[in-house]
Coordinates of C-alpha atoms in Angstrom, one line a residue:
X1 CA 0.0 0.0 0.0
X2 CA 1.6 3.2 -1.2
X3 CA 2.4 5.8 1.5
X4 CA -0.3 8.4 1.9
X5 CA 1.2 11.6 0.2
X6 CA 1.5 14.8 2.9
X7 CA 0.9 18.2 1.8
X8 CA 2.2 21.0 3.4
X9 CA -0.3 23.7 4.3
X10 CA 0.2 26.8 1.8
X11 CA 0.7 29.3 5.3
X12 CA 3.5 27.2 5.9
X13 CA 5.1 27.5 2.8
X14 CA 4.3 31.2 2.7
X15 CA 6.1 31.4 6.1
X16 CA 9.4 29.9 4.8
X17 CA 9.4 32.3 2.0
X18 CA 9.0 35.3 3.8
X19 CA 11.8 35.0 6.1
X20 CA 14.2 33.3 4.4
X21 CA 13.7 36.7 1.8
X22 CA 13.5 38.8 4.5
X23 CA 16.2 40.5 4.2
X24 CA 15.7 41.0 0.1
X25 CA 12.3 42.3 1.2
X26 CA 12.1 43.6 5.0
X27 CA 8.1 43.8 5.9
X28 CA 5.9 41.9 7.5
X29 CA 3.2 43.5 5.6
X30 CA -0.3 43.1 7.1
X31 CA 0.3 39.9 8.8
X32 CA -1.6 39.0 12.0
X33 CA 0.7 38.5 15.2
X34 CA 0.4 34.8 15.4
X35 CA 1.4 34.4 11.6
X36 CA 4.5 37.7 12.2
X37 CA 5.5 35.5 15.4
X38 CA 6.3 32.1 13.5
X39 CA 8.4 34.7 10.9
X40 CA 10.7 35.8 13.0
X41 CA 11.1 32.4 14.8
X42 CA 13.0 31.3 11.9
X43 CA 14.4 33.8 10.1
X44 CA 18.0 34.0 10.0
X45 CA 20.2 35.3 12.9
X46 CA 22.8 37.0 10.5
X47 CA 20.3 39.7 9.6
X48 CA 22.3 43.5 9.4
X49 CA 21.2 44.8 12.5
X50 CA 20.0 48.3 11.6
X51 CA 17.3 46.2 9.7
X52 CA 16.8 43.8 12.5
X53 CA 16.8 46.6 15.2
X54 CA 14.2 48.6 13.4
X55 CA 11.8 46.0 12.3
X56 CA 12.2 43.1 15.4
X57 CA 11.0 44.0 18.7
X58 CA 10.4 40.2 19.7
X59 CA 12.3 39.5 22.4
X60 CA 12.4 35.6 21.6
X61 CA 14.5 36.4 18.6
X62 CA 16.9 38.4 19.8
X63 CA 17.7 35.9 22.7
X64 CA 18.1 33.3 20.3
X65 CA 20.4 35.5 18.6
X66 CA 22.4 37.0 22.0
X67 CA 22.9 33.1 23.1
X68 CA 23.9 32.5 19.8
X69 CA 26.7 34.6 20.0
X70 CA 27.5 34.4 23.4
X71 CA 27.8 32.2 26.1
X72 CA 26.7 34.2 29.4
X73 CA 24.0 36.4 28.6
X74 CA 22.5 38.4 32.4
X75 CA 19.8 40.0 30.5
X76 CA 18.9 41.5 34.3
X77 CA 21.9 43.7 33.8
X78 CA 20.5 45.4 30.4
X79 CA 17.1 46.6 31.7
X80 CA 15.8 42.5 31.4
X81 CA 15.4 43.3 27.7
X82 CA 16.8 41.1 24.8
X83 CA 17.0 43.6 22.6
X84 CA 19.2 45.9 24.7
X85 CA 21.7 43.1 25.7
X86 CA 22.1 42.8 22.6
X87 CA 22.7 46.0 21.1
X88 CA 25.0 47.0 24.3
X89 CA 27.0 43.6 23.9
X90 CA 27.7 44.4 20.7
X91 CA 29.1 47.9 21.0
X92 CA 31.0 46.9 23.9
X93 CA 33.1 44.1 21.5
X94 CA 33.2 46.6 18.4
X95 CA 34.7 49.5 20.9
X96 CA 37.1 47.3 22.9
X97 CA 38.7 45.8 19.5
X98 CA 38.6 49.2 17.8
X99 CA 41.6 49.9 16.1
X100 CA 42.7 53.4 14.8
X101 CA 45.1 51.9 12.6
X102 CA 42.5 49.1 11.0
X103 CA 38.9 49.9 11.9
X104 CA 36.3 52.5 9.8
X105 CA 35.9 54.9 12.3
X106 CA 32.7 56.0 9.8
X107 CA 31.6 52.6 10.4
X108 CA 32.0 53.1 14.1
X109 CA 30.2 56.3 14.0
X110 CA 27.3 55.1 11.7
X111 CA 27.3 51.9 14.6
X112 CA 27.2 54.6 17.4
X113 CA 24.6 56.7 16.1
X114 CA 22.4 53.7 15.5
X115 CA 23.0 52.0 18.6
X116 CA 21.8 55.3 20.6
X117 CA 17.9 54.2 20.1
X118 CA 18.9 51.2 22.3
X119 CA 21.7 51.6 24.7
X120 CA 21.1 52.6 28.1
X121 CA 24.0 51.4 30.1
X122 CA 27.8 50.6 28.4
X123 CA 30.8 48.6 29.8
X124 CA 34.0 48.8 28.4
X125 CA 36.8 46.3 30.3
X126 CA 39.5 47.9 27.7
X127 CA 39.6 50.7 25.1
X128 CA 43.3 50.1 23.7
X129 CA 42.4 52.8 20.9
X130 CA 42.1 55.5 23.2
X131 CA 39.0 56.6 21.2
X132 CA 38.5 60.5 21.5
X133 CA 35.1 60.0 24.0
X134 CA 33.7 63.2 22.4
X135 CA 33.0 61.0 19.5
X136 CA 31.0 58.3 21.8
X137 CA 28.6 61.4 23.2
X138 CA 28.6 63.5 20.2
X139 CA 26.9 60.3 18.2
X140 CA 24.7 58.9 21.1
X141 CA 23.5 62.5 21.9
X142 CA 20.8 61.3 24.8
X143 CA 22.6 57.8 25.6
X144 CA 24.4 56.1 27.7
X145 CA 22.8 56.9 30.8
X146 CA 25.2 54.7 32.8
X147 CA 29.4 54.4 31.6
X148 CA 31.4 52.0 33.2
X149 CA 35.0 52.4 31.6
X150 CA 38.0 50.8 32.7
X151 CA 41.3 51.4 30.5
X152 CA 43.1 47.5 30.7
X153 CA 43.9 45.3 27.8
X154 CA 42.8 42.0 28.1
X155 CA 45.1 38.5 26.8
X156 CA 48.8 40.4 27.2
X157 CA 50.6 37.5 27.9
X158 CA 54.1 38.3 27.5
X159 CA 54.1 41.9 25.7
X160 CA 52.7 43.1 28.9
X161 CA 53.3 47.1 29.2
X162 CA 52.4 48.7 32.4
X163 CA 51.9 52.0 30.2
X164 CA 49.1 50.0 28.2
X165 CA 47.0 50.0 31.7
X166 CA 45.2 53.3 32.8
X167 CA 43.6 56.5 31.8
X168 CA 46.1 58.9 29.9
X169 CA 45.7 62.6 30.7
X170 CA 44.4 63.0 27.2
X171 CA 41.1 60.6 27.6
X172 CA 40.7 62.4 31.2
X173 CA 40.7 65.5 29.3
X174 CA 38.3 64.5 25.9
X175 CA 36.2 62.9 28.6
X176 CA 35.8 66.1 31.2
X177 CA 34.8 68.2 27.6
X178 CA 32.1 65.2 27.1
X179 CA 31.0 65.4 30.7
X180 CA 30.2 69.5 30.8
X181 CA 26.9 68.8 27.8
X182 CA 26.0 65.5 29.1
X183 CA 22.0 65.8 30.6
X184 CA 21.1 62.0 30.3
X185 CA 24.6 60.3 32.2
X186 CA 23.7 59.4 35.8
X187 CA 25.9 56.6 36.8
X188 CA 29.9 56.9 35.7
X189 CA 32.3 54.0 37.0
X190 CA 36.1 54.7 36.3
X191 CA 37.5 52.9 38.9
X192 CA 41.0 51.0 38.4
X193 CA 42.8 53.3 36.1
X194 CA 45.3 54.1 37.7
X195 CA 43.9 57.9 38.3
X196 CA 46.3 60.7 39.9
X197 CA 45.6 63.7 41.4
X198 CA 46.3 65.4 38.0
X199 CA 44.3 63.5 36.1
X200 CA 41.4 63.5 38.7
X201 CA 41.8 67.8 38.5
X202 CA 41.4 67.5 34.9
X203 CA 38.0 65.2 35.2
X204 CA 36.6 67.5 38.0
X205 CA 36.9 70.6 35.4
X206 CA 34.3 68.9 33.6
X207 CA 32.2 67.5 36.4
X208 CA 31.9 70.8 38.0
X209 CA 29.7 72.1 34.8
X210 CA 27.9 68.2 35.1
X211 CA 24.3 68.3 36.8
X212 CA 23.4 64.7 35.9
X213 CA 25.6 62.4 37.1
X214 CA 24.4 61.0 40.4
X215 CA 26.4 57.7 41.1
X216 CA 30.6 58.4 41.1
X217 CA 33.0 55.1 41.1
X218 CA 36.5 57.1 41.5
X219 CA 38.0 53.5 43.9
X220 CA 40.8 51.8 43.2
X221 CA 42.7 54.6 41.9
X222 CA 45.6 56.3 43.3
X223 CA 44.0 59.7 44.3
X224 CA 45.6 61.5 47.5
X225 CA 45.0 65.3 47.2
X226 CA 41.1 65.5 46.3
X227 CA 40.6 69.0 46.8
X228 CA 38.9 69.1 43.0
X229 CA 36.6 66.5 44.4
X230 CA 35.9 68.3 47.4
X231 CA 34.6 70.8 44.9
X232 CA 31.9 69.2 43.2
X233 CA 30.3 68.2 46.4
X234 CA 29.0 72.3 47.0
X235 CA 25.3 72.7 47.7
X236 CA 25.1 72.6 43.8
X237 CA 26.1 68.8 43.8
X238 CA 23.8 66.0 42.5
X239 CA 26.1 63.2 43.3
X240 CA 24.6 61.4 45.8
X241 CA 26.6 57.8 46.0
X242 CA 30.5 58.9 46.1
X243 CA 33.1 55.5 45.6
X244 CA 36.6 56.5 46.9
X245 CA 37.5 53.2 48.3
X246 CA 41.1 52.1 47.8
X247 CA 42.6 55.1 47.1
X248 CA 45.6 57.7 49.0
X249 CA 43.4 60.4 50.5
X250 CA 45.1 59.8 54.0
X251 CA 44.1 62.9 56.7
X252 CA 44.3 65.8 54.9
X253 CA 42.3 64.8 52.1
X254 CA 39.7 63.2 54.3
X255 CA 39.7 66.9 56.3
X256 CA 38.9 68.2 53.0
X257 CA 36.0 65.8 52.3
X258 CA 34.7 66.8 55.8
X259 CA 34.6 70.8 54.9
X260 CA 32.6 69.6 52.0
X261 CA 30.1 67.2 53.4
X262 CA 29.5 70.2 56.1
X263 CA 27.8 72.1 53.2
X264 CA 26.5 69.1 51.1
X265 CA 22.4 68.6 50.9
X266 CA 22.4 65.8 48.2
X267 CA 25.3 63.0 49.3
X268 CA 23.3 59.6 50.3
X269 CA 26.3 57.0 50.7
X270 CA 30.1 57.4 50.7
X271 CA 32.8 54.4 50.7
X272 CA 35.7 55.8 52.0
X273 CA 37.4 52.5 53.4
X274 CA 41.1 51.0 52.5
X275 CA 42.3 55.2 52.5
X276 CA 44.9 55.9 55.5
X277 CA 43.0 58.3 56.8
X278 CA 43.9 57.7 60.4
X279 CA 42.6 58.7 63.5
X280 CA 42.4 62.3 62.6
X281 CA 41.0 61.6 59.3
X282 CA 38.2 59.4 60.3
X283 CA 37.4 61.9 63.0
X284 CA 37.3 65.0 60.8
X285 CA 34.5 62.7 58.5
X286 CA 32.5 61.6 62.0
X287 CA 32.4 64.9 62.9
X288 CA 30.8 66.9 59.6
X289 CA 28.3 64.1 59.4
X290 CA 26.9 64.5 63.0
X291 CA 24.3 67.3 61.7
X292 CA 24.1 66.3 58.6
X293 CA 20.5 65.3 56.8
X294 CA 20.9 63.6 53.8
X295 CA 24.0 61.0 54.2
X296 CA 22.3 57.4 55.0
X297 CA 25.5 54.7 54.4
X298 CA 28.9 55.2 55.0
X299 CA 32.2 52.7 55.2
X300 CA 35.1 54.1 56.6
X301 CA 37.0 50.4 57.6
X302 CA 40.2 49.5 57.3
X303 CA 41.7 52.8 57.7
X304 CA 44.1 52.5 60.9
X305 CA 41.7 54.9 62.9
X306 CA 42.0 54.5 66.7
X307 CA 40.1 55.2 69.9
X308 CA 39.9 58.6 68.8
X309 CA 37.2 57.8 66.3
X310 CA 35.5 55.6 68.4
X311 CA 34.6 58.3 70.7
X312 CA 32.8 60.0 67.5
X313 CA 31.4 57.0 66.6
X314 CA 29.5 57.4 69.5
X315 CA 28.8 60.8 69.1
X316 CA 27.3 60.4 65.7
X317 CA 25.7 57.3 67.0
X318 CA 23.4 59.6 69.3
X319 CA 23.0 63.1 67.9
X320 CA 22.5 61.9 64.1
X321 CA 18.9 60.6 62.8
X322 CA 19.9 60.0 59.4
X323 CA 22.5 57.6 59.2
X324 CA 21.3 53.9 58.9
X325 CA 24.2 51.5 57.5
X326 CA 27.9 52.3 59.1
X327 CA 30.7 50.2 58.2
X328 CA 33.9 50.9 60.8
X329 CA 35.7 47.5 60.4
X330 CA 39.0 46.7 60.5
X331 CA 39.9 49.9 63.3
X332 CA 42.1 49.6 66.0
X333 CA 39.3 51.0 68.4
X334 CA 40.0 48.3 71.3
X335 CA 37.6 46.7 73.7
X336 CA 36.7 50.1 75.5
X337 CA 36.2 51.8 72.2
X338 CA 34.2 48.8 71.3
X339 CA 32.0 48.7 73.9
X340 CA 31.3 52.4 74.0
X341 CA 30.0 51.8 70.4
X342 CA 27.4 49.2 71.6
X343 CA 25.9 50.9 74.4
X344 CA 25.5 54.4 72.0
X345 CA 24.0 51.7 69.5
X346 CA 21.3 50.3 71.9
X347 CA 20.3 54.1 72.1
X348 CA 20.3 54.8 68.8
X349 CA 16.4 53.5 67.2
X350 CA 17.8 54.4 63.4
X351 CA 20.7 52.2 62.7
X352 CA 19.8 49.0 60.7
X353 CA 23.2 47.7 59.8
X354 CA 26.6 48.4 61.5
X355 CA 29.7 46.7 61.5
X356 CA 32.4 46.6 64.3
X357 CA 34.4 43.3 63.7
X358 CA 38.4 42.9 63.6
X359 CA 38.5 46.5 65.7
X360 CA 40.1 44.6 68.7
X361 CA 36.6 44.5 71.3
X362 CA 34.9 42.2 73.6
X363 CA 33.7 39.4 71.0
X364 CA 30.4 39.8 73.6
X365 CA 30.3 43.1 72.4
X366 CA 30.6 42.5 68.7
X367 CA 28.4 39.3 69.1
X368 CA 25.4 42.2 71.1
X369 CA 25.7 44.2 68.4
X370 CA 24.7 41.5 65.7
X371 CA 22.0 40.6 67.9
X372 CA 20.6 43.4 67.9
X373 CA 20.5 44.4 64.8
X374 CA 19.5 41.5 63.7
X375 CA 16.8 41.6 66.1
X376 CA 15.9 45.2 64.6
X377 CA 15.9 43.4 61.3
X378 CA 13.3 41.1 61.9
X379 CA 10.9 43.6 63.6
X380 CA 11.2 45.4 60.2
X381 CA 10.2 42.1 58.2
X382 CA 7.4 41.3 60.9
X383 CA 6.2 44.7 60.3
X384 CA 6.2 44.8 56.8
X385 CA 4.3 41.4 56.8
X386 CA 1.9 42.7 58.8
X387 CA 1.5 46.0 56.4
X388 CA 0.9 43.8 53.4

């Protein structure tokens, strides 16, 4: 008995001809969603991406075509859209392999001013070009809103150049001219770059004229005078989370800070730990922060302050409403310092995380204070159970 012969349905065969000429004849034309859906589920993932951007918003296609490509895909760090992973992946590779020598830079430009409809955050782990970052701005006009750059070179091996690594005082400068007419950059990361205090003067000039960034990641550099950065934290600053971690401020930058947190309305958390700052240091940064009414979180471990700076702790501990997460770890405070800090704690109704450990106290102490905050913690979730 012969085989019984099976036809395939015309709308299937439609189907296969529409996307695999897609690309010869971009439209969808008046099809209905269920019949556009099973389109783009097969249409070709090699598609030029200016047609693919403009015509594909189906998120299914362009996580095929972002797993495709790469292996670890966090779409929750691109807004949880496919789409934008997959235009900011892309960007990201095309600027970190850019080449002066070898590379179009009108194809780079045409790519950039494209790519603006869709990028909202970019990361760049190397820029070995050292790309003039006017160019970046002048062709996304309204985009990034968040730049995380870091100037290292990835797969040295043995042609490793420690003059390869860091920020040069030419991208400080190209970047502080970018920073005076950006209106849409809120979040700017350039830690580990080996920044000076020249080279962070140079950025400030153009921060000082910036009203939108809000979120500034300056650690792991080698800053020590910060006097320019004092600067941009006047009663016109809009920075309110300010990363200086790992850095050289030492006491007298950290007295500078203090004038200008004295006259700051806008700064919500500061990271000052792993800075030298000392016991005069820490105390000139306790001190400006006891009337202050905006500053929630602050770290200032690790930063060989003594008993000194306990006795502020303290102080700050019971005259400030404000502050609710204080990180003094890693300070020589000692068990009377210690315990001073616990018994202005169980006074204090605010505070909701504090650490004190490796600061040479009572480990009763240190163990009360986890207690109680921990105790504090789950009347807050017990309330908020409650409220729902």
């Amino acid at each position: 008995m012969q085989a019984p012969i099976l036809v395939i349905p015309l709308q299937e065969l439609c189907i296969k001809v529409v996307a695999a000429n897609f690309e010869e004849s971009p439209s969808f034309g008046l099809l209905p969603d269920a019949l556009m859906r099973k389109v783009i589920h097969i249409l070709p993932l090699d598609l030029p991406l200016e047609l693919a951007g403009a015509l594909i918003h189906d998120e299914k296609y362009w996580k095929r075509r972002g797993c495709a490509r790469w292996k670890n895909c966090e779409v929750f760090a691109h807004g949880n859209s496919w789409k934008q992973l997959y235009f900011e992946r892309n960007l990201q590779d095309v600027l970190e392999m850019f080449d002066m020598n070898y590379s179009d830079l009108n194809e780079l430009k045409r790519l950039l001013t494209y790519s603006r409809r869709f990028v909202q955050s970019l990361g760049l782990r190397q820029l070995p070009s050292h790309l003039d970052l006017q160019l970046l701005f002048d062709c996304m006009i309204n985009s990034p809103s968040a730049l995380s750059l870091t100037y290292n070179l990835k797969n040295v091996g043995m042609d490793y150049d420690r003059s390869l690594f860091g920020m040069k005082l030419s991208d400080c400068r190209s970047l502080a001219k970018s920073l005076e007419h950006s209106e849409t950059l809120t979040y700017l990361d350039l830690s580990n770059n080996g920044l000076d205090d020249d080279k962070v003067r140079m950025l400030a000039s153009g921060l000082v004229e910036n009203l939108s960034v809000t979120h500034l990641n300056l650690s792991h550099n080698k800053i020590g005078g910060v006097r320019a950065l004092a600067k941009l934290l006047d009663s016109r600053s809009v920075v309110s989370v300010l990363e200086l971690q790992d850095n050289q401020i030492h006491v007298e930058g950290a007295k500078s800070l203090a004038r200008a947190f004295k006259g700051n309305q806008c700064l919500v958390s500061a990271n000052l730990r792993l800075n030298r700052m000392g016991d005069d240091g820490c105390r000139a940064i306790l001190d400006a922060l006891k009337s202050h009414s905006t500053l929630e979180r602050l770290n200032i471990s690790a930063n060989a302050s003594g008993t000194g700076t306990s006795a502020s702790i303290v102080a700050l501990l019971r005259l400030n409403p404000v502050v609710t997460q204080l990180d003094v770890s890693v300070n020589p405070f000692g068990e009377a310092g210690v315990r001073d800090i616990r018994k202005a704690l169980e006074q204090n109704t605010v505070m909701q995380a504090m650490d004190v450990r490796c600061c040479g106290g009572d480990p009763d102490d240190e163990l009360s204070v986890m207690e109680n905050l921990k105790a504090r913690q789950e009347r807050r979730d017990k309330s908020k159970t409650l409220g729902n």
